[in-house]
mmCIF file of C-alpha atoms in Angstrom:
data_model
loop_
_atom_site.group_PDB
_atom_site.id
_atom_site.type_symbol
_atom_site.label_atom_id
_atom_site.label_comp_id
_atom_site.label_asym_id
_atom_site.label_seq_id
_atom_site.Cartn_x
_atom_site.Cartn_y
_atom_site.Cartn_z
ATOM 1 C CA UNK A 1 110.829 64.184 132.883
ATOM 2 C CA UNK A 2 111.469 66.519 129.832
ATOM 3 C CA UNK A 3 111.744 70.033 129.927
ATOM 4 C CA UNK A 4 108.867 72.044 128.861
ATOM 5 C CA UNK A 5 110.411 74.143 125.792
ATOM 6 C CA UNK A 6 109.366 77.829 126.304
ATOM 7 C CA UNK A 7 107.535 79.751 123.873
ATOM 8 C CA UNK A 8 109.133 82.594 122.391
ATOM 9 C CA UNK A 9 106.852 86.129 122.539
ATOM 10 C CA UNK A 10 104.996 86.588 119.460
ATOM 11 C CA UNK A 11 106.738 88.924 116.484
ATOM 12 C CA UNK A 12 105.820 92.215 116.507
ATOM 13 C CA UNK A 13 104.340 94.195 113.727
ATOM 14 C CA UNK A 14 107.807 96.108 113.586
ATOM 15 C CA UNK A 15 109.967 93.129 113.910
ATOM 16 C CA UNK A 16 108.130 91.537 110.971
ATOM 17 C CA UNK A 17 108.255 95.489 109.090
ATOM 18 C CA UNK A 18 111.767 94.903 109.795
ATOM 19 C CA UNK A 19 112.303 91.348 108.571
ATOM 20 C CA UNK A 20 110.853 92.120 105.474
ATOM 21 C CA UNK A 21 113.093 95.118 104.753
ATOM 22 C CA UNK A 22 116.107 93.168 105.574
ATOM 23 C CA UNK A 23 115.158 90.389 103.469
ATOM 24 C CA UNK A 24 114.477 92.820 100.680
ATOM 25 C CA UNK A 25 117.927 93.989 101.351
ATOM 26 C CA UNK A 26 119.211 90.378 100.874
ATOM 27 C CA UNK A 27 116.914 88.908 98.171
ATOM 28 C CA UNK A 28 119.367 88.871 95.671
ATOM 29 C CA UNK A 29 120.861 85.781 97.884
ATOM 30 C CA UNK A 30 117.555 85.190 99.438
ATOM 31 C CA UNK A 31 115.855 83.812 96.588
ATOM 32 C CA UNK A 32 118.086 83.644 93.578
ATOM 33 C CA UNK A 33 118.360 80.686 91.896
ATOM 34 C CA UNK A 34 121.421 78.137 93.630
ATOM 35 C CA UNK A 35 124.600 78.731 91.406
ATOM 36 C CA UNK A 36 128.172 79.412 91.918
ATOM 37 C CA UNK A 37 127.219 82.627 93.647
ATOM 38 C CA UNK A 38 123.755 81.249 95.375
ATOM 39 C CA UNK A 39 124.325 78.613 97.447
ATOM 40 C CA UNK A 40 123.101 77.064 100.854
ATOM 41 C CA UNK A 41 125.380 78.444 102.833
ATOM 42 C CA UNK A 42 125.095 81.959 101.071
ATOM 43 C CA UNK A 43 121.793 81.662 102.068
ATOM 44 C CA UNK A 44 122.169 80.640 105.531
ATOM 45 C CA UNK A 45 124.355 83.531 106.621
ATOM 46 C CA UNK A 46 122.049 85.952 104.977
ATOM 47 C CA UNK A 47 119.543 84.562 107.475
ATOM 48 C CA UNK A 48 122.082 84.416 110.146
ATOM 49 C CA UNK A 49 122.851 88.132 109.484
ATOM 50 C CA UNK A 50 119.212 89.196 109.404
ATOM 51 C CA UNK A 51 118.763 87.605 112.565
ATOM 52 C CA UNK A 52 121.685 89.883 113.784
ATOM 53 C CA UNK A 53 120.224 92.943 112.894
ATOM 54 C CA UNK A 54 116.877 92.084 114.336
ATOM 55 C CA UNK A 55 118.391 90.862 117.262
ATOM 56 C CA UNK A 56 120.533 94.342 117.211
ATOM 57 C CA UNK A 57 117.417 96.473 116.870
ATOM 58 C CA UNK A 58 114.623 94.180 119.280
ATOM 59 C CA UNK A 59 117.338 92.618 121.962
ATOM 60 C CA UNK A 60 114.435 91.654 124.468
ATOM 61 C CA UNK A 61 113.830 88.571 122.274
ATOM 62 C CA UNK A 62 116.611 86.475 120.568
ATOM 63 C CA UNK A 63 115.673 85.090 117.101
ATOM 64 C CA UNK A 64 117.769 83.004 115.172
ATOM 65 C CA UNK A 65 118.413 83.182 111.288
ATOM 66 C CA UNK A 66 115.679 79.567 111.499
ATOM 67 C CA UNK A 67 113.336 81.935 113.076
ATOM 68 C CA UNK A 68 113.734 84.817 110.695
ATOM 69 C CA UNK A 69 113.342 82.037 107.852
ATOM 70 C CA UNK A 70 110.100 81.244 109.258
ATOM 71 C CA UNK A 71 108.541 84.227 110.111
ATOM 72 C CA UNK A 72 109.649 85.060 106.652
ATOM 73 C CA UNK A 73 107.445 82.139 105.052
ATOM 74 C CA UNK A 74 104.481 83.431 107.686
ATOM 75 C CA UNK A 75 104.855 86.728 106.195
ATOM 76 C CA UNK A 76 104.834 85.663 102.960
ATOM 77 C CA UNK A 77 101.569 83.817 102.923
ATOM 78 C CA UNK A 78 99.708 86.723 104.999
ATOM 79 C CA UNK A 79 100.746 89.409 102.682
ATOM 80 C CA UNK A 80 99.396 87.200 99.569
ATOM 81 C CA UNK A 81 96.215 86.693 101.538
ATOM 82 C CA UNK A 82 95.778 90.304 102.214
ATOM 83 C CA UNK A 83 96.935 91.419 98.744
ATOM 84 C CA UNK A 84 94.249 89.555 97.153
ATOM 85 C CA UNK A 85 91.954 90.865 99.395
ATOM 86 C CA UNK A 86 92.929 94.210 98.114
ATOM 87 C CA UNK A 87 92.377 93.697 95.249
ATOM 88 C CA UNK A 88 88.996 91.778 95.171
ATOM 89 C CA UNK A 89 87.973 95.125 96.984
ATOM 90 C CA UNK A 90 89.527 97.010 94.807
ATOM 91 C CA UNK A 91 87.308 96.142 92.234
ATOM 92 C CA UNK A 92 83.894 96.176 93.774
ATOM 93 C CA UNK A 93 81.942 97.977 91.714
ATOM 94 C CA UNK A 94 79.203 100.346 93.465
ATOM 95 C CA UNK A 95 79.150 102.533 96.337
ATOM 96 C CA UNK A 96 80.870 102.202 99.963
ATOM 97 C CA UNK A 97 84.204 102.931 101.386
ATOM 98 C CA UNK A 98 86.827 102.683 99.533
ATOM 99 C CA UNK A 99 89.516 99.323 99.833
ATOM 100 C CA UNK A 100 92.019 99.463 102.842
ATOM 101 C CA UNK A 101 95.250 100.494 102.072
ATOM 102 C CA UNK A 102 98.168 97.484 102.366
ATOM 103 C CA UNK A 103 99.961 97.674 105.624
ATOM 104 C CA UNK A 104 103.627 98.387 105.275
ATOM 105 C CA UNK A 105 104.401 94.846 106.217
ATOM 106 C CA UNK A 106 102.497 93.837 102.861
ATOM 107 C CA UNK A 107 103.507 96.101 101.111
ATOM 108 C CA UNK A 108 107.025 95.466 101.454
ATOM 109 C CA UNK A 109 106.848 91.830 101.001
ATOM 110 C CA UNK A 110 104.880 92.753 97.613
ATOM 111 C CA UNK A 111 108.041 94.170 97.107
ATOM 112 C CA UNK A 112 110.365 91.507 97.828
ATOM 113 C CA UNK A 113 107.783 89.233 95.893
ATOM 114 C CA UNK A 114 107.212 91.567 92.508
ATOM 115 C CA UNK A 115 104.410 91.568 90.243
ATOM 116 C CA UNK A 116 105.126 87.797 88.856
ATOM 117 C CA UNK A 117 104.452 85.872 92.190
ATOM 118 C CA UNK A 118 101.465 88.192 93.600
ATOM 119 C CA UNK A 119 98.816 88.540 90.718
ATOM 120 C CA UNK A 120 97.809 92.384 91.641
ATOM 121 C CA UNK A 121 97.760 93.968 88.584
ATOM 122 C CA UNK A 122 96.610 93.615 85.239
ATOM 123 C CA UNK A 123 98.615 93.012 82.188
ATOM 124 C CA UNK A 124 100.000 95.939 80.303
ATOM 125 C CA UNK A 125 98.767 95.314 77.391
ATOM 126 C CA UNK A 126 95.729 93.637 78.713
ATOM 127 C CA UNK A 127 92.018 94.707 77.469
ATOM 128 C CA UNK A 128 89.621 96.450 80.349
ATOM 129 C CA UNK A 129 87.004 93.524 80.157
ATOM 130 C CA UNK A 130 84.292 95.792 82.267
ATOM 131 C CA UNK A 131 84.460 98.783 80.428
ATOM 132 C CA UNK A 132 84.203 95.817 76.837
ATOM 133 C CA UNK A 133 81.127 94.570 78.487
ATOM 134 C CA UNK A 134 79.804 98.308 79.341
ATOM 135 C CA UNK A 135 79.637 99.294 76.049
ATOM 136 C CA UNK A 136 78.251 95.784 74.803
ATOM 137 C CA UNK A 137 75.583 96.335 76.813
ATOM 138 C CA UNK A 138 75.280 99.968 76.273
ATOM 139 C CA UNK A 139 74.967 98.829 72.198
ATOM 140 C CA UNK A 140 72.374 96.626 72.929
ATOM 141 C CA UNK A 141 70.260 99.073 75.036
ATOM 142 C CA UNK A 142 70.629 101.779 71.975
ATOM 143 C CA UNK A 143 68.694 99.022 69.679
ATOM 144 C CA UNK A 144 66.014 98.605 72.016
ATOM 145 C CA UNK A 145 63.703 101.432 71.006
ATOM 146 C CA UNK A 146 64.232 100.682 67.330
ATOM 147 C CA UNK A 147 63.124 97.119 68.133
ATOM 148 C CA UNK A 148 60.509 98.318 70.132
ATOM 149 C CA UNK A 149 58.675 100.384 68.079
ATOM 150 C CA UNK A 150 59.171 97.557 65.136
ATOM 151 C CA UNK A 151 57.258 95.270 68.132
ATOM 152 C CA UNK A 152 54.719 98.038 68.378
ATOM 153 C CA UNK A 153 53.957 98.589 65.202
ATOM 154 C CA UNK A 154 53.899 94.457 64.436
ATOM 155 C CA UNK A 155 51.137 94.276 67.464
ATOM 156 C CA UNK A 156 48.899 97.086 66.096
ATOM 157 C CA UNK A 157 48.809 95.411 62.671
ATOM 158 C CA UNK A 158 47.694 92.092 64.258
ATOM 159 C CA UNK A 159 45.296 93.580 67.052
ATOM 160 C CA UNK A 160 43.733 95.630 64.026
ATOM 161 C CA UNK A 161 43.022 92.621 62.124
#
């Protein structure tokens, strides 16, 4: 009969705080481009020593650089999900509470990500498309009550006749 392989303990919110620092430490190797100073193996100590240091720091719970690798992809994909969150309520317009801040685990893998992967902010250069469509909108309100009163006047002539 096989063995039943046992389930490591779930990552903690500071072992993945700590992953993510250490792999912003690293991401120079971590996710550079493979060249004569990125390679495979480059990358697989990096993981290997990241595993060291969380091993160092948490020792109740050996992880292995594969582990770290994977959490790391885990952590990656719940920090987009809760970036974008952020930022659709970031720009609710209208009353309420104002948008959670990130948690430090996002907010470092934001980091570790940059601006180019997680779409958070605008472009620099970009145009403020609500405040282009408030003052469209306040332009046409200002010509109502000319067009009104040309309405008004129009009516009277033909209820008059």
């Amino acid at each position: 009969m096989e063995k039943k392989r046992n389930r490591k303990p779930n990552w903690t919110e500071e072992q993945g705080l700590l992953l993510a620092q250490l792999v912003n430490e690293h991401k120079g190797m971590l996710r550079g481009k493979f060249g004569p100073t990125v390679t495979s193996q480059g990358k697989r100590r990096a993981w290997d020593t990241i595993s060291q240091t969380i091993n160092a720091s948490f020792p109740l719970v050996v992880r292995t650089g594969d582990d770290c690798e994977k959490r790391w992809y885990v952590l990656q994909s719940k920090a987009k999900d809760e970036i974008s969150a952020h930022k659709r309520e970031s720009s609710l317009t209208g009353g309420g509470p104002p948008a959670k801040r990130l948690s430090q685990v996002a907010d470092t893998v934001f980091q570790v990500l940059g601006h180019s992967e997680v779409s958070v902010t605008g472009l620099p250069t970009g145009i403020d498309t609500s405040m282009m469509q408030a003052l469209e909108m306040q332009q046409r309100t200002s010509l109502l009550p000319p067009l009104l009163a040309i309405l008004c006047s129009c009516l009277g002539e033909l209820l008059s006749h």
